[in-house]
JSON list of N, CA and C in Angstrom, two decimals:
[
{"chain": "A", "resi": 1, "resn": "MET", "atom": "N", "xyz": [0.69, -1.19, -0.30]},
{"chain": "A", "resi": 1, "resn": "MET", "atom": "CA", "xyz": [0.03, -0.20, -0.44]},
{"chain": "A", "resi": 1, "resn": "MET", "atom": "C", "xyz": [0.86, 1.12, -0.13]},
{"chain": "A", "resi": 2, "resn": "LYS", "atom": "N", "xyz": [0.53, 2.28, -0.81]},
{"chain": "A", "resi": 2, "resn": "LYS", "atom": "CA", "xyz": [1.28, 3.57, -1.49]},
{"chain": "A", "resi": 2, "resn": "LYS", "atom": "C", "xyz": [0.53, 4.93, -0.09]},
{"chain": "A", "resi": 3, "resn": "MET", "atom": "N", "xyz": [2.14, 5.16, 0.80]},
{"chain": "A", "resi": 3, "resn": "MET", "atom": "CA", "xyz": [1.32, 6.39, 1.20]},
{"chain": "A", "resi": 3, "resn": "MET", "atom": "C", "xyz": [0.21, 7.41, 1.26]},
{"chain": "A", "resi": 4, "resn": "ALA", "atom": "N", "xyz": [-0.20, 7.51, -0.77]},
{"chain": "A", "resi": 4, "resn": "ALA", "atom": "CA", "xyz": [-0.87, 8.44, -1.29]},
{"chain": "A", "resi": 4, "resn": "ALA", "atom": "C", "xyz": [-2.45, 7.30, -1.03]},
{"chain": "A", "resi": 5, "resn": "GLU", "atom": "N", "xyz": [-2.28, 6.06, -1.31]},
{"chain": "A", "resi": 5, "resn": "GLU", "atom": "CA", "xyz": [-3.78, 5.07, -0.47]},
{"chain": "A", "resi": 5, "resn": "GLU", "atom": "C", "xyz": [-4.03, 5.32, 0.59]},
{"chain": "A", "resi": 6, "resn": "ILE", "atom": "N", "xyz": [-2.54, 5.73, 1.71]},
{"chain": "A", "resi": 6, "resn": "ILE", "atom": "CA", "xyz": [-2.63, 4.98, 3.23]},
{"chain": "A", "resi": 6, "resn": "ILE", "atom": "C", "xyz": [-3.16, 6.81, 3.82]},
{"chain": "A", "resi": 7, "resn": "ARG", "atom": "N", "xyz": [-2.78, 7.64, 2.72]},
{"chain": "A", "resi": 7, "resn": "ARG", "atom": "CA", "xyz": [-3.67, 9.00, 4.06]},
{"chain": "A", "resi": 7, "resn": "ARG", "atom": "C", "xyz": [-4.74, 8.98, 3.32]},
{"chain": "A", "resi": 8, "resn": "LYS", "atom": "N", "xyz": [-4.63, 9.01, 2.52]},
{"chain": "A", "resi": 8, "resn": "LYS", "atom": "CA", "xyz": [-6.76, 9.24, 1.47]},
{"chain": "A", "resi": 8, "resn": "LYS", "atom": "C", "xyz": [-7.77, 8.67, 2.84]},
{"chain": "A", "resi": 9, "resn": "LEU", "atom": "N", "xyz": [-7.13, 7.27, 3.86]},
{"chain": "A", "resi": 9, "resn": "LEU", "atom": "CA", "xyz": [-8.40, 6.44, 5.08]},
{"chain": "A", "resi": 9, "resn": "LEU", "atom": "C", "xyz": [-8.45, 7.54, 6.01]},
{"chain": "A", "resi": 10, "resn": "THR", "atom": "N", "xyz": [-9.27, 6.98, 7.12]},
{"chain": "A", "resi": 10, "resn": "THR", "atom": "CA", "xyz": [-9.43, 7.56, 7.89]},
{"chain": "A", "resi": 10, "resn": "THR", "atom": "C", "xyz": [-8.73, 7.40, 9.50]},
{"chain": "A", "resi": 11, "resn": "THR", "atom": "N", "xyz": [-8.87, 7.94, 10.02]},
{"chain": "A", "resi": 11, "resn": "THR", "atom": "CA", "xyz": [-8.20, 6.86, 11.47]},
{"chain": "A", "resi": 11, "resn": "THR", "atom": "C", "xyz": [-8.62, 6.13, 11.70]},
{"chain": "A", "resi": 12, "resn": "PRO", "atom": "N", "xyz": [-10.25, 6.20, 12.00]},
{"chain": "A", "resi": 12, "resn": "PRO", "atom": "CA", "xyz": [-10.58, 4.46, 12.72]},
{"chain": "A", "resi": 12, "resn": "PRO", "atom": "C", "xyz": [-10.52, 4.01, 11.17]},
{"chain": "A", "resi": 13, "resn": "GLU", "atom": "N", "xyz": [-10.12, 3.96, 10.13]},
{"chain": "A", "resi": 13, "resn": "GLU", "atom": "CA", "xyz": [-9.89, 2.57, 9.89]},
{"chain": "A", "resi": 13, "resn": "GLU", "atom": "C", "xyz": [-8.35, 2.47, 9.05]},
{"chain": "A", "resi": 14, "resn": "LEU", "atom": "N", "xyz": [-7.80, 3.59, 9.07]},
{"chain": "A", "resi": 14, "resn": "LEU", "atom": "CA", "xyz": [-5.96, 3.03, 9.64]},
{"chain": "A", "resi": 14, "resn": "LEU", "atom": "C", "xyz": [-6.32, 2.46, 11.35]},
{"chain": "A", "resi": 15, "resn": "THR", "atom": "N", "xyz": [-6.37, 1.68, 12.41]},
{"chain": "A", "resi": 15, "resn": "THR", "atom": "CA", "xyz": [-6.88, 1.59, 13.94]},
{"chain": "A", "resi": 15, "resn": "THR", "atom": "C", "xyz": [-6.90, -0.20, 13.19]},
{"chain": "A", "resi": 16, "resn": "LYS", "atom": "N", "xyz": [-7.59, 0.50, 12.21]},
{"chain": "A", "resi": 16, "resn": "LYS", "atom": "CA", "xyz": [-8.02, -1.23, 11.51]},
{"chain": "A", "resi": 16, "resn": "LYS", "atom": "C", "xyz": [-7.22, -1.86, 10.90]},
{"chain": "A", "resi": 17, "resn": "LYS", "atom": "N", "xyz": [-6.50, -1.51, 9.83]},
{"chain": "A", "resi": 17, "resn": "LYS", "atom": "CA", "xyz": [-5.71, -1.72, 9.24]},
{"chain": "A", "resi": 17, "resn": "LYS", "atom": "C", "xyz": [-4.62, -2.42, 9.35]},
{"chain": "A", "resi": 18, "resn": "VAL", "atom": "N", "xyz": [-4.06, -1.43, 10.39]},
{"chain": "A", "resi": 18, "resn": "VAL", "atom": "CA", "xyz": [-3.12, -2.07, 12.06]},
{"chain": "A", "resi": 18, "resn": "VAL", "atom": "C", "xyz": [-3.16, -3.63, 12.11]},
{"chain": "A", "resi": 19, "resn": "GLU", "atom": "N", "xyz": [-4.29, -3.41, 12.63]},
{"chain": "A", "resi": 19, "resn": "GLU", "atom": "CA", "xyz": [-4.71, -4.78, 13.93]},
{"chain": "A", "resi": 19, "resn": "GLU", "atom": "C", "xyz": [-4.72, -5.79, 12.61]},
{"chain": "A", "resi": 20, "resn": "GLU", "atom": "N", "xyz": [-5.77, -5.07, 11.26]},
{"chain": "A", "resi": 20, "resn": "GLU", "atom": "CA", "xyz": [-5.66, -6.62, 10.29]},
{"chain": "A", "resi": 20, "resn": "GLU", "atom": "C", "xyz": [-3.97, -7.19, 10.38]},
{"chain": "A", "resi": 21, "resn": "ASN", "atom": "N", "xyz": [-2.84, -6.41, 10.04]},
{"chain": "A", "resi": 21, "resn": "ASN", "atom": "CA", "xyz": [-1.62, -6.35, 9.75]},
{"chain": "A", "resi": 21, "resn": "ASN", "atom": "C", "xyz": [-0.82, -7.46, 10.90]},
{"chain": "A", "resi": 22, "resn": "ARG", "atom": "N", "xyz": [-1.79, -7.20, 11.79]},
{"chain": "A", "resi": 22, "resn": "ARG", "atom": "CA", "xyz": [-0.28, -7.24, 13.22]},
{"chain": "A", "resi": 22, "resn": "ARG", "atom": "C", "xyz": [-0.90, -8.98, 13.60]},
{"chain": "A", "resi": 23, "resn": "LYS", "atom": "N", "xyz": [-1.92, -8.66, 12.87]},
{"chain": "A", "resi": 23, "resn": "LYS", "atom": "CA", "xyz": [-2.90, -10.23, 12.60]},
{"chain": "A", "resi": 23, "resn": "LYS", "atom": "C", "xyz": [-2.25, -11.39, 11.74]},
{"chain": "A", "resi": 24, "resn": "GLU", "atom": "N", "xyz": [-1.80, -10.85, 10.94]},
{"chain": "A", "resi": 24, "resn": "GLU", "atom": "CA", "xyz": [-1.48, -11.72, 10.18]},
{"chain": "A", "resi": 24, "resn": "GLU", "atom": "C", "xyz": [-0.22, -11.74, 10.19]},
{"chain": "A", "resi": 25, "resn": "LEU", "atom": "N", "xyz": [0.24, -10.40, 10.71]},
{"chain": "A", "resi": 25, "resn": "LEU", "atom": "CA", "xyz": [2.00, -11.06, 10.72]},
{"chain": "A", "resi": 25, "resn": "LEU", "atom": "C", "xyz": [2.46, -11.94, 12.04]},
{"chain": "A", "resi": 26, "resn": "PHE", "atom": "N", "xyz": [1.15, -11.34, 12.53]},
{"chain": "A", "resi": 26, "resn": "PHE", "atom": "CA", "xyz": [1.39, -12.55, 14.11]},
{"chain": "A", "resi": 26, "resn": "PHE", "atom": "C", "xyz": [1.32, -14.11, 13.18]},
{"chain": "A", "resi": 27, "resn": "ASN", "atom": "N", "xyz": [0.12, -14.70, 12.18]},
{"chain": "A", "resi": 27, "resn": "ASN", "atom": "CA", "xyz": [0.11, -15.59, 11.65]},
{"chain": "A", "resi": 27, "resn": "ASN", "atom": "C", "xyz": [2.00, -16.04, 10.90]},
{"chain": "A", "resi": 28, "resn": "LEU", "atom": "N", "xyz": [2.19, -15.00, 10.61]},
{"chain": "A", "resi": 28, "resn": "LEU", "atom": "CA", "xyz": [3.14, -15.97, 8.77]},
{"chain": "A", "resi": 28, "resn": "LEU", "atom": "C", "xyz": [3.87, -15.65, 9.98]},
{"chain": "A", "resi": 29, "resn": "LYS", "atom": "N", "xyz": [4.63, -15.02, 11.57]},
{"chain": "A", "resi": 29, "resn": "LYS", "atom": "CA", "xyz": [5.43, -15.42, 11.85]},
{"chain": "A", "resi": 29, "resn": "LYS", "atom": "C", "xyz": [5.10, -17.08, 13.08]},
{"chain": "A", "resi": 30, "resn": "PHE", "atom": "N", "xyz": [4.64, -17.22, 12.80]},
{"chain": "A", "resi": 30, "resn": "PHE", "atom": "CA", "xyz": [3.97, -18.54, 13.46]},
{"chain": "A", "resi": 30, "resn": "PHE", "atom": "C", "xyz": [3.78, -19.41, 12.76]},
{"chain": "A", "resi": 31, "resn": "SER", "atom": "N", "xyz": [3.68, -20.01, 11.67]},
{"chain": "A", "resi": 31, "resn": "SER", "atom": "CA", "xyz": [3.66, -20.21, 10.64]},
{"chain": "A", "resi": 31, "resn": "SER", "atom": "C", "xyz": [5.79, -19.97, 9.66]},
{"chain": "A", "resi": 32, "resn": "ALA", "atom": "N", "xyz": [6.10, -19.90, 9.86]},
{"chain": "A", "resi": 32, "resn": "ALA", "atom": "CA", "xyz": [7.52, -19.52, 9.38]},
{"chain": "A", "resi": 32, "resn": "ALA", "atom": "C", "xyz": [8.35, -20.11, 10.40]},
{"chain": "A", "resi": 33, "resn": "SER", "atom": "N", "xyz": [7.86, -20.04, 11.76]},
{"chain": "A", "resi": 33, "resn": "SER", "atom": "CA", "xyz": [8.67, -20.90, 12.76]},
{"chain": "A", "resi": 33, "resn": "SER", "atom": "C", "xyz": [8.16, -22.96, 12.86]},
{"chain": "A", "resi": 34, "resn": "THR", "atom": "N", "xyz": [7.23, -22.81, 12.66]},
{"chain": "A", "resi": 34, "resn": "THR", "atom": "CA", "xyz": [6.88, -23.63, 11.65]},
{"chain": "A", "resi": 34, "resn": "THR", "atom": "C", "xyz": [7.63, -24.34, 10.66]},
{"chain": "A", "resi": 35, "resn": "GLY", "atom": "N", "xyz": [7.22, -24.57, 10.00]},
{"chain": "A", "resi": 35, "resn": "GLY", "atom": "CA", "xyz": [8.49, -23.92, 8.38]},
{"chain": "A", "resi": 35, "resn": "GLY", "atom": "C", "xyz": [7.41, -24.25, 7.49]},
{"chain": "A", "resi": 36, "resn": "ASN", "atom": "N", "xyz": [6.45, -23.75, 8.02]},
{"chain": "A", "resi": 36, "resn": "ASN", "atom": "CA", "xyz": [5.10, -23.85, 6.46]},
{"chain": "A", "resi": 36, "resn": "ASN", "atom": "C", "xyz": [4.70, -22.83, 5.59]},
{"chain": "A", "resi": 37, "resn": "LEU", "atom": "N", "xyz": [6.21, -21.47, 5.78]},
{"chain": "A", "resi": 37, "resn": "LEU", "atom": "CA", "xyz": [6.15, -20.38, 4.86]},
{"chain": "A", "resi": 37, "resn": "LEU", "atom": "C", "xyz": [6.07, -19.84, 3.69]},
{"chain": "A", "resi": 38, "resn": "GLU", "atom": "N", "xyz": [5.17, -19.69, 3.28]},
{"chain": "A", "resi": 38, "resn": "GLU", "atom": "CA", "xyz": [5.09, -19.63, 1.71]},
{"chain": "A", "resi": 38, "resn": "GLU", "atom": "C", "xyz": [6.44, -18.14, 0.89]},
{"chain": "A", "resi": 39, "resn": "LYS", "atom": "N", "xyz": [5.50, -17.50, 1.80]},
{"chain": "A", "resi": 39, "resn": "LYS", "atom": "CA", "xyz": [6.36, -16.26, 1.12]},
{"chain": "A", "resi": 39, "resn": "LYS", "atom": "C", "xyz": [6.74, -15.01, 1.37]},
{"chain": "A", "resi": 40, "resn": "PRO", "atom": "N", "xyz": [8.07, -15.54, 2.24]},
{"chain": "A", "resi": 40, "resn": "PRO", "atom": "CA", "xyz": [8.68, -14.81, 3.60]},
{"chain": "A", "resi": 40, "resn": "PRO", "atom": "C", "xyz": [9.72, -13.73, 3.18]},
{"chain": "A", "resi": 41, "resn": "HIS", "atom": "N", "xyz": [9.09, -13.17, 2.72]},
{"chain": "A", "resi": 41, "resn": "HIS", "atom": "CA", "xyz": [8.92, -11.07, 1.86]},
{"chain": "A", "resi": 41, "resn": "HIS", "atom": "C", "xyz": [8.21, -11.40, 2.51]},
{"chain": "A", "resi": 42, "resn": "ARG", "atom": "N", "xyz": [7.11, -11.36, 2.93]},
{"chain": "A", "resi": 42, "resn": "ARG", "atom": "CA", "xyz": [5.42, -11.09, 3.10]},
{"chain": "A", "resi": 42, "resn": "ARG", "atom": "C", "xyz": [5.71, -9.77, 4.96]},
{"chain": "A", "resi": 43, "resn": "ILE", "atom": "N", "xyz": [6.60, -10.82, 5.42]},
{"chain": "A", "resi": 43, "resn": "ILE", "atom": "CA", "xyz": [6.60, -10.96, 6.37]},
{"chain": "A", "resi": 43, "resn": "ILE", "atom": "C", "xyz": [7.57, -8.71, 6.92]},
{"chain": "A", "resi": 44, "resn": "LYS", "atom": "N", "xyz": [8.56, -8.77, 5.22]},
{"chain": "A", "resi": 44, "resn": "LYS", "atom": "CA", "xyz": [9.08, -7.81, 6.14]},
{"chain": "A", "resi": 44, "resn": "LYS", "atom": "C", "xyz": [7.67, -7.23, 5.50]},
{"chain": "A", "resi": 45, "resn": "GLU", "atom": "N", "xyz": [7.09, -6.94, 4.29]},
{"chain": "A", "resi": 45, "resn": "GLU", "atom": "CA", "xyz": [6.22, -5.61, 3.58]},
{"chain": "A", "resi": 45, "resn": "GLU", "atom": "C", "xyz": [5.40, -6.39, 5.21]},
{"chain": "A", "resi": 46, "resn": "LEU", "atom": "N", "xyz": [4.70, -6.42, 5.46]},
{"chain": "A", "resi": 46, "resn": "LEU", "atom": "CA", "xyz": [3.31, -5.85, 6.46]},
{"chain": "A", "resi": 46, "resn": "LEU", "atom": "C", "xyz": [4.47, -4.87, 7.34]},
{"chain": "A", "resi": 47, "resn": "ARG", "atom": "N", "xyz": [5.95, -5.52, 7.75]},
{"chain": "A", "resi": 47, "resn": "ARG", "atom": "CA", "xyz": [6.28, -5.23, 8.98]},
{"chain": "A", "resi": 47, "resn": "ARG", "atom": "C", "xyz": [6.23, -2.93, 7.89]},
{"chain": "A", "resi": 48, "resn": "HIS", "atom": "N", "xyz": [6.94, -2.91, 7.29]},
{"chain": "A", "resi": 48, "resn": "HIS", "atom": "CA", "xyz": [6.36, -2.13, 6.73]},
{"chain": "A", "resi": 48, "resn": "HIS", "atom": "C", "xyz": [5.65, -0.89, 6.65]},
{"chain": "A", "resi": 49, "resn": "GLU", "atom": "N", "xyz": [4.58, -1.88, 6.11]},
{"chain": "A", "resi": 49, "resn": "GLU", "atom": "CA", "xyz": [3.31, -0.86, 5.99]},
{"chain": "A", "resi": 49, "resn": "GLU", "atom": "C", "xyz": [2.15, -0.55, 7.49]},
{"chain": "A", "resi": 50, "resn": "VAL", "atom": "N", "xyz": [2.44, -1.71, 8.40]},
{"chain": "A", "resi": 50, "resn": "VAL", "atom": "CA", "xyz": [2.29, -0.88, 9.87]},
{"chain": "A", "resi": 50, "resn": "VAL", "atom": "C", "xyz": [2.83, 0.45, 10.59]},
{"chain": "A", "resi": 51, "resn": "ALA", "atom": "N", "xyz": [4.26, 0.76, 9.97]},
{"chain": "A", "resi": 51, "resn": "ALA", "atom": "CA", "xyz": [5.48, 2.00, 10.49]},
{"chain": "A", "resi": 51, "resn": "ALA", "atom": "C", "xyz": [4.54, 2.90, 9.35]},
{"chain": "A", "resi": 52, "resn": "LYS", "atom": "N", "xyz": [4.28, 2.67, 7.99]},
{"chain": "A", "resi": 52, "resn": "LYS", "atom": "CA", "xyz": [3.56, 3.78, 7.75]},
{"chain": "A", "resi": 52, "resn": "LYS", "atom": "C", "xyz": [2.95, 3.89, 7.93]},
{"chain": "A", "resi": 53, "resn": "ILE", "atom": "N", "xyz": [1.52, 3.36, 8.15]},
{"chain": "A", "resi": 53, "resn": "ILE", "atom": "CA", "xyz": [0.49, 3.05, 9.14]},
{"chain": "A", "resi": 53, "resn": "ILE", "atom": "C", "xyz": [0.24, 4.50, 10.70]},
{"chain": "A", "resi": 54, "resn": "LYS", "atom": "N", "xyz": [1.75, 3.88, 10.33]},
{"chain": "A", "resi": 54, "resn": "LYS", "atom": "CA", "xyz": [1.24, 4.66, 11.85]},
{"chain": "A", "resi": 54, "resn": "LYS", "atom": "C", "xyz": [2.36, 5.71, 12.50]},
{"chain": "A", "resi": 55, "resn": "THR", "atom": "N", "xyz": [3.30, 5.73, 10.91]},
{"chain": "A", "resi": 55, "resn": "THR", "atom": "CA", "xyz": [3.41, 6.88, 11.16]},
{"chain": "A", "resi": 55, "resn": "THR", "atom": "C", "xyz": [2.61, 8.25, 10.30]},
{"chain": "A", "resi": 56, "resn": "VAL", "atom": "N", "xyz": [1.79, 7.90, 10.31]},
{"chain": "A", "resi": 56, "resn": "VAL", "atom": "CA", "xyz": [0.37, 8.85, 9.28]},
{"chain": "A", "resi": 56, "resn": "VAL", "atom": "C", "xyz": [-1.05, 9.29, 10.77]},
{"chain": "A", "resi": 57, "resn": "ILE", "atom": "N", "xyz": [-0.56, 8.06, 11.57]},
{"chain": "A", "resi": 57, "resn": "ILE", "atom": "CA", "xyz": [-2.17, 8.39, 12.15]},
{"chain": "A", "resi": 57, "resn": "ILE", "atom": "C", "xyz": [-1.34, 8.94, 13.49]},
{"chain": "A", "resi": 58, "resn": "ARG", "atom": "N", "xyz": [0.55, 9.06, 13.30]},
{"chain": "A", "resi": 58, "resn": "ARG", "atom": "CA", "xyz": [0.84, 9.90, 14.78]},
{"chain": "A", "resi": 58, "resn": "ARG", "atom": "C", "xyz": [1.40, 11.42, 14.50]},
{"chain": "A", "resi": 59, "resn": "GLU", "atom": "N", "xyz": [1.50, 11.37, 12.79]},
{"chain": "A", "resi": 59, "resn": "GLU", "atom": "CA", "xyz": [1.37, 13.40, 11.85]},
{"chain": "A", "resi": 59, "resn": "GLU", "atom": "C", "xyz": [-0.45, 13.61, 11.89]},
{"chain": "A", "resi": 60, "resn": "ARG", "atom": "N", "xyz": [-1.55, 12.90, 11.85]},
{"chain": "A", "resi": 60, "resn": "ARG", "atom": "CA", "xyz": [-1.86, 13.33, 12.42]},
{"chain": "A", "resi": 60, "resn": "ARG", "atom": "C", "xyz": [-2.35, 14.35, 13.29]},
{"chain": "A", "resi": 61, "resn": "GLU", "atom": "N", "xyz": [-1.94, 13.04, 14.65]},
{"chain": "A", "resi": 61, "resn": "GLU", "atom": "CA", "xyz": [-2.88, 13.14, 16.72]},
{"chain": "A", "resi": 61, "resn": "GLU", "atom": "C", "xyz": [-0.93, 14.88, 16.38]},
{"chain": "A", "resi": 62, "resn": "LEU", "atom": "N", "xyz": [0.08, 15.13, 15.54]},
{"chain": "A", "resi": 62, "resn": "LEU", "atom": "CA", "xyz": [0.59, 15.53, 16.03]},
{"chain": "A", "resi": 62, "resn": "LEU", "atom": "C", "xyz": [0.21, 17.80, 14.95]},
{"chain": "A", "resi": 63, "resn": "GLU", "atom": "N", "xyz": [-1.13, 16.75, 14.45]},
{"chain": "A", "resi": 63, "resn": "GLU", "atom": "CA", "xyz": [-1.13, 18.41, 13.34]},
{"chain": "A", "resi": 63, "resn": "GLU", "atom": "C", "xyz": [-2.30, 18.52, 14.52]},
{"chain": "A", "resi": 64, "resn": "VAL", "atom": "N", "xyz": [-3.39, 17.86, 15.03]},
{"chain": "A", "resi": 64, "resn": "VAL", "atom": "CA", "xyz": [-4.28, 18.12, 16.06]},
{"chain": "A", "resi": 64, "resn": "VAL", "atom": "C", "xyz": [-3.59, 18.98, 17.30]},
{"chain": "A", "resi": 65, "resn": "SER", "atom": "N", "xyz": [-3.02, 18.18, 17.86]},
{"chain": "A", "resi": 65, "resn": "SER", "atom": "CA", "xyz": [-2.28, 19.18, 19.29]},
{"chain": "A", "resi": 65, "resn": "SER", "atom": "C", "xyz": [-1.51, 20.22, 19.42]},
{"chain": "A", "resi": 66, "resn": "LYS", "atom": "N", "xyz": [-1.46, 20.52, 18.16]},
{"chain": "A", "resi": 66, "resn": "LYS", "atom": "CA", "xyz": [-0.26, 22.28, 16.77]},
{"chain": "A", "resi": 66, "resn": "LYS", "atom": "C", "xyz": [-1.68, 23.10, 17.01]},
{"chain": "A", "resi": 67, "resn": "GLU", "atom": "N", "xyz": [-2.71, 22.78, 16.67]},
{"chain": "A", "resi": 67, "resn": "GLU", "atom": "CA", "xyz": [-4.19, 22.70, 16.02]},
{"chain": "A", "resi": 67, "resn": "GLU", "atom": "C", "xyz": [-4.68, 23.68, 17.35]},
{"chain": "A", "resi": 68, "resn": "GLU", "atom": "N", "xyz": [-4.96, 22.80, 18.99]},
{"chain": "A", "resi": 68, "resn": "GLU", "atom": "CA", "xyz": [-5.25, 23.05, 19.84]},
{"chain": "A", "resi": 68, "resn": "GLU", "atom": "C", "xyz": [-3.64, 24.41, 20.57]},
{"chain": "A", "resi": 69, "resn": "LYS", "atom": "N", "xyz": [-3.31, 24.31, 19.94]},
{"chain": "A", "resi": 69, "resn": "LYS", "atom": "CA", "xyz": [-2.19, 25.27, 20.43]},
{"chain": "A", "resi": 69, "resn": "LYS", "atom": "C", "xyz": [-2.50, 27.05, 20.21]}
]
């Protein structure tokens, strides 16, 4: 998912997306530990996607706090 696509989503949608990605990441890590993982690069992709989403959420939080001052 690209940053432009992430920025279009609302904050609740982003929060939901982070939860979904973390669940998938957990399942992939579990599969990797048992040796049944087909796409090991997917773990890295999910970690990066979670980081991107959390970055956008944090930017929005900072904007709100900046406007309040």
